[in-house]
Coordinates of C-alpha atoms in Angstrom, one line a residue:
M109 CA -4.4 -38.0 34.5
N110 CA -6.6 -35.6 36.5
N111 CA -5.1 -34.0 39.6
V112 CA -7.4 -33.4 42.5
L113 CA -4.8 -31.3 44.2
E114 CA -2.1 -29.1 42.7
I115 CA 0.5 -27.3 44.7
N116 CA 2.6 -24.9 42.6
N117 CA 5.7 -23.0 43.9
I118 CA 4.2 -22.3 47.4
T119 CA 6.3 -20.2 49.8
K120 CA 5.5 -19.3 53.4
D121 CA 8.2 -17.5 55.4
Y122 CA 8.0 -17.4 59.2
K123 CA 11.6 -16.1 59.5
K124 CA 12.7 -19.0 61.7
F125 CA 11.0 -21.5 59.4
K126 CA 10.1 -21.5 55.7
I127 CA 8.0 -23.5 53.3
D128 CA 10.3 -23.1 50.5
N129 CA 8.9 -23.0 46.9
I130 CA 7.2 -26.4 47.1
S131 CA 5.3 -28.1 44.4
F132 CA 3.5 -31.5 44.1
N133 CA 0.3 -33.0 42.7
L134 CA -2.2 -35.6 43.9
P135 CA -3.9 -37.6 41.0
K136 CA -7.6 -38.4 41.4
G137 CA -8.4 -41.8 42.9
Y138 CA -5.2 -42.3 44.8
I139 CA -3.7 -42.0 48.3
M140 CA -0.6 -39.8 48.9
G141 CA 1.5 -40.2 51.9
F142 CA 2.9 -36.9 53.1
I143 CA 6.0 -37.8 55.1
G144 CA 8.6 -36.0 57.1
A145 CA 9.9 -35.6 60.6
N146 CA 8.0 -33.6 63.2
G147 CA 8.5 -29.9 62.3
A148 CA 9.4 -30.6 58.7
G149 CA 6.4 -28.6 57.4
K150 CA 3.6 -31.1 56.9
T151 CA 1.0 -29.4 59.1
T152 CA 1.9 -26.0 57.8
T153 CA 1.4 -27.2 54.2
I154 CA -2.0 -28.7 55.1
K155 CA -3.1 -25.4 56.7
L156 CA -2.0 -23.6 53.5
I157 CA -4.1 -26.0 51.4
L158 CA -7.1 -25.4 53.7
N159 CA -6.5 -21.6 53.6
M160 CA -6.1 -21.6 57.4
I161 CA -2.9 -19.6 56.8
K162 CA -2.1 -17.3 53.9
R163 CA 0.6 -18.2 51.4
D164 CA 3.3 -15.6 50.5
S165 CA 3.5 -16.8 46.9
G166 CA 2.5 -19.6 44.6
E167 CA -0.8 -21.3 43.7
I168 CA -2.9 -24.0 45.2
K169 CA -5.7 -25.7 43.3
V170 CA -8.2 -28.2 44.6
F171 CA -10.5 -29.9 42.1
G172 CA -9.0 -27.4 39.6
L173 CA -10.3 -24.4 41.8
D174 CA -8.2 -21.7 43.4
N175 CA -8.2 -22.5 47.1
I176 CA -8.7 -18.9 48.1
R177 CA -11.2 -17.6 45.6
E178 CA -13.2 -20.8 45.7
E179 CA -12.7 -21.7 49.3
E180 CA -16.4 -22.3 50.1
R181 CA -17.0 -24.6 47.0
I182 CA -13.9 -26.6 47.8
K183 CA -14.7 -27.1 51.5
E184 CA -18.1 -28.5 50.6
Q185 CA -16.2 -31.4 48.9
I186 CA -13.4 -32.1 51.3
G187 CA -13.1 -33.9 54.7
V188 CA -10.5 -33.0 57.2
V189 CA -9.1 -35.1 60.1
F190 CA -6.5 -33.7 62.4
D191 CA -4.6 -35.6 65.1
E192 CA -7.0 -34.1 67.7
C193 CA -10.8 -34.2 67.6
Y194 CA -12.1 -30.7 67.2
Y195 CA -15.7 -31.2 68.5
L196 CA -16.8 -30.0 71.9
E197 CA -16.2 -32.5 74.7
D198 CA -19.8 -32.4 76.0
W199 CA -21.4 -32.9 72.6
T200 CA -23.2 -36.1 71.9
L201 CA -22.8 -37.6 68.5
N202 CA -26.3 -36.2 67.8
D203 CA -25.0 -32.8 68.7
V204 CA -22.1 -33.3 66.4
E205 CA -24.5 -33.9 63.5
K206 CA -26.7 -30.9 64.3
A207 CA -23.7 -28.6 64.5
V208 CA -21.8 -29.8 61.5
S209 CA -24.7 -30.6 59.0
M210 CA -25.7 -26.9 58.7
F211 CA -22.4 -26.1 57.0
Y212 CA -22.8 -28.7 54.2
K213 CA -25.4 -28.7 51.4
N214 CA -24.7 -32.3 50.7
W215 CA -25.1 -33.6 54.3
N216 CA -26.7 -37.0 54.3
S217 CA -28.1 -38.2 57.7
S218 CA -28.6 -41.8 56.5
I219 CA -24.8 -42.0 55.6
Y220 CA -23.9 -40.6 59.0
E221 CA -26.1 -43.2 60.7
K222 CA -24.7 -46.0 58.5
Y223 CA -21.1 -45.2 59.5
L224 CA -22.0 -44.7 63.2
K225 CA -23.4 -48.2 63.2
E226 CA -20.4 -49.6 61.2
F227 CA -18.0 -48.0 63.6
N228 CA -20.0 -49.0 66.7
L229 CA -20.5 -45.4 67.8
A230 CA -23.7 -44.7 69.8
R231 CA -25.5 -41.4 69.0
D232 CA -26.0 -40.6 72.7
K233 CA -22.3 -41.1 73.5
K234 CA -20.4 -37.9 74.4
V235 CA -17.2 -36.9 72.6
K236 CA -15.3 -36.9 75.9
D237 CA -16.2 -40.6 76.5
L238 CA -14.8 -41.7 73.1
S239 CA -11.3 -43.4 72.9
R240 CA -8.8 -41.8 70.5
G241 CA -9.6 -44.4 67.9
M242 CA -13.3 -43.8 68.2
R243 CA -12.8 -40.0 67.8
M244 CA -10.9 -40.7 64.6
K245 CA -13.8 -42.8 63.3
L246 CA -16.2 -40.1 64.3
M247 CA -14.3 -37.5 62.2
I248 CA -14.2 -40.0 59.3
A249 CA -18.0 -40.6 59.6
V250 CA -18.6 -36.8 59.4
A251 CA -16.3 -36.5 56.3
F252 CA -18.1 -39.4 54.6
S253 CA -21.6 -37.9 55.5
H254 CA -21.2 -34.8 53.3
E255 CA -19.8 -37.0 50.5
A256 CA -16.3 -35.6 50.6
K257 CA -14.3 -36.3 47.4
L258 CA -10.9 -35.5 49.1
L259 CA -9.8 -36.5 52.6
I260 CA -7.0 -34.4 54.1
L261 CA -5.6 -36.2 57.1
D262 CA -3.0 -34.8 59.4
E263 CA -1.3 -37.4 61.6
P264 CA -4.6 -39.3 62.1
T265 CA -3.0 -42.5 63.3
S266 CA -0.7 -40.9 65.9
G267 CA -1.3 -42.3 69.3
L268 CA -3.5 -45.2 68.0
D269 CA -2.7 -48.8 68.9
P270 CA -1.7 -51.1 66.1
V271 CA -5.2 -52.7 65.8
A272 CA -6.9 -49.3 65.6
R273 CA -4.4 -48.1 63.1
D274 CA -5.0 -51.1 60.9
E275 CA -8.7 -50.6 61.0
F276 CA -8.2 -47.0 60.0
L277 CA -6.2 -47.9 57.0
D278 CA -8.9 -50.4 55.9
I279 CA -11.4 -47.6 56.0
L280 CA -9.2 -45.5 53.7
R281 CA -8.8 -48.5 51.3
D282 CA -12.6 -48.8 51.1
Y283 CA -13.0 -45.1 50.6
I284 CA -11.0 -44.8 47.4
E285 CA -12.3 -48.1 45.9
D286 CA -14.5 -46.3 43.3
E287 CA -11.4 -44.4 42.0
E288 CA -13.4 -41.1 42.3
K289 CA -12.0 -40.1 45.7
S290 CA -8.6 -39.2 46.9
V291 CA -6.6 -39.0 50.2
I292 CA -3.6 -37.0 51.3
F293 CA -2.3 -38.6 54.5
S294 CA 0.3 -36.8 56.6
S295 CA 2.2 -39.0 59.0
H296 CA 5.6 -39.6 60.6
I297 CA 4.5 -43.3 61.1
T298 CA 6.0 -44.5 57.9
S299 CA 4.9 -48.1 58.3
D300 CA 1.3 -46.9 57.8
I301 CA 2.3 -44.9 54.7
E302 CA 4.2 -47.9 53.3
K303 CA 1.1 -50.1 53.6
I304 CA -1.4 -47.8 52.0
A305 CA 0.1 -45.0 49.9
D306 CA 0.3 -45.0 46.1
Y307 CA 2.3 -41.8 46.0
I308 CA 4.8 -40.2 48.4
T309 CA 5.7 -36.6 49.0
Y310 CA 8.7 -36.2 51.3
I311 CA 9.3 -32.9 53.0
N312 CA 12.3 -32.0 55.0
N313 CA 12.9 -28.6 56.6
G314 CA 10.3 -27.0 54.4
K315 CA 11.7 -28.3 51.1
I316 CA 10.3 -31.2 49.0
I317 CA 12.9 -33.9 48.7
F318 CA 10.8 -36.3 46.6
T319 CA 7.4 -36.5 45.1
G320 CA 6.2 -39.3 43.0
E321 CA 5.1 -43.0 43.1
K322 CA 5.9 -44.8 46.4
D323 CA 7.4 -47.8 44.6
E324 CA 9.7 -45.5 42.6
F325 CA 10.9 -43.9 45.8
L326 CA 11.6 -47.2 47.6
E327 CA 13.3 -48.6 44.5
K328 CA 15.6 -45.6 44.2
Y329 CA 17.5 -46.1 47.4
C330 CA 19.2 -49.0 49.3
I331 CA 21.1 -49.6 52.5
I332 CA 24.9 -50.3 52.0
K333 CA 27.2 -51.9 54.5
G334 CA 30.8 -53.0 54.5
G335 CA 34.2 -53.1 56.0
K336 CA 36.6 -50.1 56.2
E337 CA 38.6 -51.5 53.4
D338 CA 35.5 -51.7 51.1
I339 CA 35.0 -48.0 50.7
T340 CA 37.2 -45.2 49.2
E341 CA 37.2 -41.5 50.1
S342 CA 35.4 -40.6 46.9
Q343 CA 32.8 -43.3 47.5
K344 CA 32.1 -41.9 51.0
K345 CA 30.7 -38.7 49.3
E346 CA 28.1 -40.8 47.5
I347 CA 26.6 -42.2 50.7
I348 CA 23.7 -40.4 52.5
G349 CA 24.0 -40.2 56.3
L350 CA 27.3 -42.2 56.3
R351 CA 28.0 -43.8 59.6
M352 CA 31.6 -45.0 60.2
H353 CA 32.3 -47.4 63.1
S354 CA 35.1 -49.6 64.4
T355 CA 34.6 -52.4 61.9
G356 CA 33.3 -50.6 58.8
F357 CA 30.5 -48.4 57.5
E358 CA 26.8 -48.2 56.7
G359 CA 24.5 -45.7 55.1
L360 CA 21.9 -44.9 52.4
I361 CA 22.8 -44.7 48.7
E362 CA 21.0 -44.5 45.4
L363 CA 20.9 -48.0 44.0
K364 CA 22.4 -47.0 40.7
K365 CA 25.5 -45.6 42.5
A366 CA 26.0 -48.8 44.5
V367 CA 27.3 -50.8 41.5
G368 CA 30.8 -49.4 41.7
F369 CA 31.5 -50.6 45.2
S370 CA 33.4 -53.7 46.2
S371 CA 31.7 -57.1 45.8
K372 CA 32.1 -57.6 49.5
V373 CA 29.6 -54.9 50.5
I374 CA 26.1 -55.8 51.6
I375 CA 23.2 -54.2 49.8
E376 CA 19.8 -54.3 51.5
K377 CA 16.3 -52.9 50.6
A378 CA 15.6 -49.7 52.4
S379 CA 12.3 -49.0 54.2
L380 CA 10.6 -45.5 54.2
D381 CA 11.7 -45.2 57.8
E382 CA 15.3 -45.9 57.0
I383 CA 15.3 -43.5 54.1
M384 CA 14.0 -40.7 56.3
I385 CA 16.4 -41.5 59.1
Y386 CA 19.5 -41.4 56.9
M387 CA 18.3 -38.3 55.0
N388 CA 17.6 -36.4 58.2
K389 CA 21.0 -37.4 59.5
E390 CA 22.6 -36.1 56.3
A391 CA 20.7 -32.8 56.6
M392 CA 21.9 -32.2 60.2

């Protein structure tokens, strides 16, 4: 399997916060959800991939190319969408094309026009007059117009209403349909990731907790609930983010470890959101 993105043993130390020897790969033709709480290290990792900040150690390859030595070649082939639109407020969408197209050899005006029409974006409209959802669509239109093979998205659905978020996810599904393009999608809105991602990388406090197939991650854990009499002291140590209350307990546990509990306990499927909540609670 070809990897479009390879992160190998990357470290970045800010004294008060550290990206701590992280590694993960994104296979070509798939969407990876990059999840974690705010401040977990998602944006810092993305900036390291884009060479916006320098790593202390490790290696990053994009399309098999070193992200520092081959930065220009790489950036010709990637599209980036942050949670805030980075175009000048007074620019029209014509101005956006004029400014951005000069940086890309593969810029295609007809593709830009196609997506402006598809997204109902008027060329004479100013950036400042676009809603948040329309700004996201504009950045996607720009990324598609220079034929980006990898989209790097940092919290793109944050602040969007549910309808706009769903439209955005549909755009990404269409984008990877030919299996030649890939997406890494950072978000703390785990319901979006759960809907669309093939792979998950979960970062917490600068460390990778899990990286692999989304279904494998979801199948690994479950929610366990029961009465006080249904759990032993040794079993308490097996539960992640254990919460004891007046009538019993609840928490997260690896499914394979749940088999030794009393038949009275309740086992439920865990969502991405629940897994993150319990793991963050455990880390506190």
